[in-house]
mmCIF file of C-alpha atoms in Angstrom:
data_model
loop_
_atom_site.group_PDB
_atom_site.id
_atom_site.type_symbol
_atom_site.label_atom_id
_atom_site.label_comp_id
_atom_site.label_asym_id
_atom_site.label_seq_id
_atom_site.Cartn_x
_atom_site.Cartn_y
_atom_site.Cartn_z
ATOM 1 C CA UNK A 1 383.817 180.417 -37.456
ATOM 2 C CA UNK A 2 387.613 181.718 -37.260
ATOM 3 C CA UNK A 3 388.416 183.295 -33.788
ATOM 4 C CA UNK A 4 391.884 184.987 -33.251
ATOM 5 C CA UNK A 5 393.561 184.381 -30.324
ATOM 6 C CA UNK A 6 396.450 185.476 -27.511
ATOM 7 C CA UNK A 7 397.068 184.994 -24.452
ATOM 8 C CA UNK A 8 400.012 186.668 -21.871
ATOM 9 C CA UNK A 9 401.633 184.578 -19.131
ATOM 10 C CA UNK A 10 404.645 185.242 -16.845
ATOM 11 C CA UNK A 11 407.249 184.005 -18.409
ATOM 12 C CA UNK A 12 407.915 180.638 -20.315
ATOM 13 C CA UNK A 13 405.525 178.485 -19.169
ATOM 14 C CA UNK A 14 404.412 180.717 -16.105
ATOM 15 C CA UNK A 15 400.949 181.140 -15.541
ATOM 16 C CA UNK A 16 398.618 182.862 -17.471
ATOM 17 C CA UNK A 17 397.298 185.932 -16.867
ATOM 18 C CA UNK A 18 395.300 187.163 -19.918
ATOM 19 C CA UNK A 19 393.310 185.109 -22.680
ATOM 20 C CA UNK A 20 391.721 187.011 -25.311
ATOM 21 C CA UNK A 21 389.622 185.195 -28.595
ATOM 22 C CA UNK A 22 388.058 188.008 -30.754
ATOM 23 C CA UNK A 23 385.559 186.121 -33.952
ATOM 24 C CA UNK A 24 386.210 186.885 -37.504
ATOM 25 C CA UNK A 25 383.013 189.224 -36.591
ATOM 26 C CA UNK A 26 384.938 191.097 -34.235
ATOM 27 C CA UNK A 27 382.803 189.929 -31.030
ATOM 28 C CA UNK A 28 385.536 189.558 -28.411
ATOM 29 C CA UNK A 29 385.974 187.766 -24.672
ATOM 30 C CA UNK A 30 388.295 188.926 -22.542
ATOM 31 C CA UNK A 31 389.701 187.088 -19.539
ATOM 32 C CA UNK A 32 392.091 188.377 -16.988
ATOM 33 C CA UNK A 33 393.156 186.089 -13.777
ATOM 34 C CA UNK A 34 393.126 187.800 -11.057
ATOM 35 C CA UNK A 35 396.025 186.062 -9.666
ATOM 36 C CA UNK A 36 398.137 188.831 -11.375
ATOM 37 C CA UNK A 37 401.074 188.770 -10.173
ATOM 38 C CA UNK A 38 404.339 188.432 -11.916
ATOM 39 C CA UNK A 39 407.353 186.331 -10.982
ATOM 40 C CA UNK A 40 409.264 187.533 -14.604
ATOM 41 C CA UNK A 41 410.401 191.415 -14.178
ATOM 42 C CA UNK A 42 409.788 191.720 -17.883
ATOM 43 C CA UNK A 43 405.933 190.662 -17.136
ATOM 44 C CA UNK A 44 406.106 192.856 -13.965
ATOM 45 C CA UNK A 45 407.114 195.998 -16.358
ATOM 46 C CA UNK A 46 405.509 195.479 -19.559
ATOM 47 C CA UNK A 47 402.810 193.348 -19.167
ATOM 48 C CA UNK A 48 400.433 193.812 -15.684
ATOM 49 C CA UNK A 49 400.346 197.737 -15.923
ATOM 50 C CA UNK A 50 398.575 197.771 -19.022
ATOM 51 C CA UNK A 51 395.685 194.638 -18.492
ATOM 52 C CA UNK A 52 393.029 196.651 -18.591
ATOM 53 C CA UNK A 53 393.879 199.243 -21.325
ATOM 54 C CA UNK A 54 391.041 197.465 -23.395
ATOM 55 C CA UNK A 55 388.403 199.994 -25.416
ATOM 56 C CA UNK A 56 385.317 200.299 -23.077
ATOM 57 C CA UNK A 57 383.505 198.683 -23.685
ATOM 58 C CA UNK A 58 384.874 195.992 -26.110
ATOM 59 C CA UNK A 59 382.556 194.278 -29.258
ATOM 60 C CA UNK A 60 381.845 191.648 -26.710
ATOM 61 C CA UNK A 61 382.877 190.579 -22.982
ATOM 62 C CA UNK A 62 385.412 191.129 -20.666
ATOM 63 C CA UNK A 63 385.907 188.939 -17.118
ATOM 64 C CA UNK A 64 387.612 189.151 -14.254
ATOM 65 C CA UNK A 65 388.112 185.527 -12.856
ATOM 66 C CA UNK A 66 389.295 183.516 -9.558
ATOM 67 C CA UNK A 67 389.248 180.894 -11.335
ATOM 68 C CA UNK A 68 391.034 178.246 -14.138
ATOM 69 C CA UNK A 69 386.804 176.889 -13.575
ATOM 70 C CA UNK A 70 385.329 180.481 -13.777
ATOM 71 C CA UNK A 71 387.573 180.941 -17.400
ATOM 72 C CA UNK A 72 386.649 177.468 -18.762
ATOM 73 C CA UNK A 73 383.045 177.838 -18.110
ATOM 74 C CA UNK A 74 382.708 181.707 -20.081
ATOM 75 C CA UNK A 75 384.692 180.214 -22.741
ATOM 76 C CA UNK A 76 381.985 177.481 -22.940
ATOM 77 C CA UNK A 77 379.075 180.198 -23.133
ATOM 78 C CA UNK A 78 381.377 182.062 -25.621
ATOM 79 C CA UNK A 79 381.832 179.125 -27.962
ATOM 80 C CA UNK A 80 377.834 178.135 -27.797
ATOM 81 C CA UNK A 81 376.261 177.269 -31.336
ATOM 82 C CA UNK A 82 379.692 176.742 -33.124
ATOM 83 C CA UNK A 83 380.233 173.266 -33.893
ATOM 84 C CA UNK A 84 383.372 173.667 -35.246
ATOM 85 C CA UNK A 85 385.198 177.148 -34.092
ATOM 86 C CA UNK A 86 389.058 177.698 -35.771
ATOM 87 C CA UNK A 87 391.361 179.084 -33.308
ATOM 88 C CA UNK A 88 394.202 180.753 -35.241
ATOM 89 C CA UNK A 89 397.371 182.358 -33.259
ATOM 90 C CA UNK A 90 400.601 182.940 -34.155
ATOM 91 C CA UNK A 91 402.295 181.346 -31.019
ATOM 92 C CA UNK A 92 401.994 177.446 -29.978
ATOM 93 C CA UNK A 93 402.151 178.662 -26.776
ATOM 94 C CA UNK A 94 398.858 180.295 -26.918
ATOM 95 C CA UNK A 95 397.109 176.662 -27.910
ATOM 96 C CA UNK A 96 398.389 175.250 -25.000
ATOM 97 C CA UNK A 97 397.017 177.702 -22.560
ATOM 98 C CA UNK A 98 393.938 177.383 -24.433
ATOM 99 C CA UNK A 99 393.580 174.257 -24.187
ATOM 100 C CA UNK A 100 394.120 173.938 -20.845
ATOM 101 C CA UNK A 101 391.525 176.774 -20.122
ATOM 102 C CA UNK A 102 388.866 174.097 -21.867
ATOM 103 C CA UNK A 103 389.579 171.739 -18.954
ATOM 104 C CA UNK A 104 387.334 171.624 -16.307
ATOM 105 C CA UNK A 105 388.260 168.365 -13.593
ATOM 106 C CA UNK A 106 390.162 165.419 -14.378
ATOM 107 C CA UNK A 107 388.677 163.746 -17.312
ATOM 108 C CA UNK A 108 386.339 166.648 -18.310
ATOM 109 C CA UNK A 109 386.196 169.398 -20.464
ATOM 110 C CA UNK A 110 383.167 172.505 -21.717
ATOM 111 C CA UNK A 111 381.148 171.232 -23.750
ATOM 112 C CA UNK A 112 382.022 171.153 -26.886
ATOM 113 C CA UNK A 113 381.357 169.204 -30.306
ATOM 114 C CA UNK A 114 384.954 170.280 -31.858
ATOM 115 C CA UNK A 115 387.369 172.502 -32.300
ATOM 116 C CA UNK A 116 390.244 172.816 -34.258
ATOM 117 C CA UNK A 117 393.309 174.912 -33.774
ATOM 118 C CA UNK A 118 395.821 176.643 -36.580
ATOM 119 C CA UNK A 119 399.695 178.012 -35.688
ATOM 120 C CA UNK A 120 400.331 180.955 -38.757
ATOM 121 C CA UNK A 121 403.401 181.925 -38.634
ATOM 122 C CA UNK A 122 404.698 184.602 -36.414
ATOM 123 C CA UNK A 123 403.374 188.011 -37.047
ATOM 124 C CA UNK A 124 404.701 191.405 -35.938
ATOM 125 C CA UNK A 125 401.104 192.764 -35.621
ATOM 126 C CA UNK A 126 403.054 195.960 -34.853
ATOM 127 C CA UNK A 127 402.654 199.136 -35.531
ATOM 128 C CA UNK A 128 399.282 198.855 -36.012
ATOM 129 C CA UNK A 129 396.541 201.024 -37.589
ATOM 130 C CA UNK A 130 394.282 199.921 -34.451
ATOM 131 C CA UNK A 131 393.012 203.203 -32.517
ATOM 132 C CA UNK A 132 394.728 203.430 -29.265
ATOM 133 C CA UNK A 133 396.460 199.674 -29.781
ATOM 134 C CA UNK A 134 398.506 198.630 -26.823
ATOM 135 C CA UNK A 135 401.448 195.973 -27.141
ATOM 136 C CA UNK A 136 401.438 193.298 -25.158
ATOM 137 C CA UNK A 137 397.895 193.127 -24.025
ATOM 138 C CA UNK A 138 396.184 190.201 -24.625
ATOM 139 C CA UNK A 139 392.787 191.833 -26.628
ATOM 140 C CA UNK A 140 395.044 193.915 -28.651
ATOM 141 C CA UNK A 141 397.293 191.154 -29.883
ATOM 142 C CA UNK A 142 394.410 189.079 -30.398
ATOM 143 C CA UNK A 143 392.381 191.719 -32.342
ATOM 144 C CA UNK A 144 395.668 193.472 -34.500
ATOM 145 C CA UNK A 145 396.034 189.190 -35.235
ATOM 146 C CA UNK A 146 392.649 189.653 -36.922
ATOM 147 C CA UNK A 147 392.521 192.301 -38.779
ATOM 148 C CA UNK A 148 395.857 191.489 -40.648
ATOM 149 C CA UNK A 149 394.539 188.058 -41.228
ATOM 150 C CA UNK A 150 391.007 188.965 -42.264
#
């Protein structure tokens, strides 16, 4: 199955603060660390006020975590019964944070039999047709990604 993908973070290489993966069937997880707090004043301004301007409730799940652990293990449960899930994004960036967020402990990972990843090329998703569509917000990217992909 195809899953669409973003994620925000403060700054170039900062840390992240939203993940968002929304399936080709529109069922969604959203994850927001709750160590929010930004270091880059762009993040600080545009980013961090609107986190939670998400449609309530969204076509799947949305988490508050403490934890890189707490993230890797919904992403697990979210990912269950695909044996090969397509992550598509339009930033490497967001593969990388991904990736990470599939790491558990040193030398372990969710379980998971594969998945592949694929970098389209960058895509102003706005203006979008999306109702109520916020810019730089994690689910929205991810989910304006989708539909003008799908």
């Amino acid at each position: 199955m195809k899953y669409y993908a973003d994620c925000e973070f403060d700054g170039f290489e900062g840390p992240l603060l939203s993940l968002a993966l929304i399936r080709e069937d529109n069922e969604a997880i959203y994850i927001v660390y709750e160590h929010n707090e930004a270091a880059h004043p762009w993040v600080t301004e545009n980013v961090l006020p609107i986190m939670w301007s998400i449609p309530s409730p969204i076509p799947g799940m949305a988490y508050s975590v403490n934890s890189d652990l707490e993230a890797s293990l919904l992403l697990e449960e979210y990912f269950r019964g695909d044996i090969a899930p397509l992550v598509i994004t339009d930033w490497p960036d967001d593969i990388a944070y991904i990736c990470k967020a599939l790491i558990t402990g040193p030398d372990r990972m969710i379980t998971l039999p594969s998945i592949r990843f694929e970098v389209v090329r960058r895509i102003d998703a706005y203006p979008t047709e999306l109702k109520n569509a916020v810019q730089h917000n994690a689910y929205w990217d991810a989910q304006a990604l989708r539909v003008l992909l799908s």
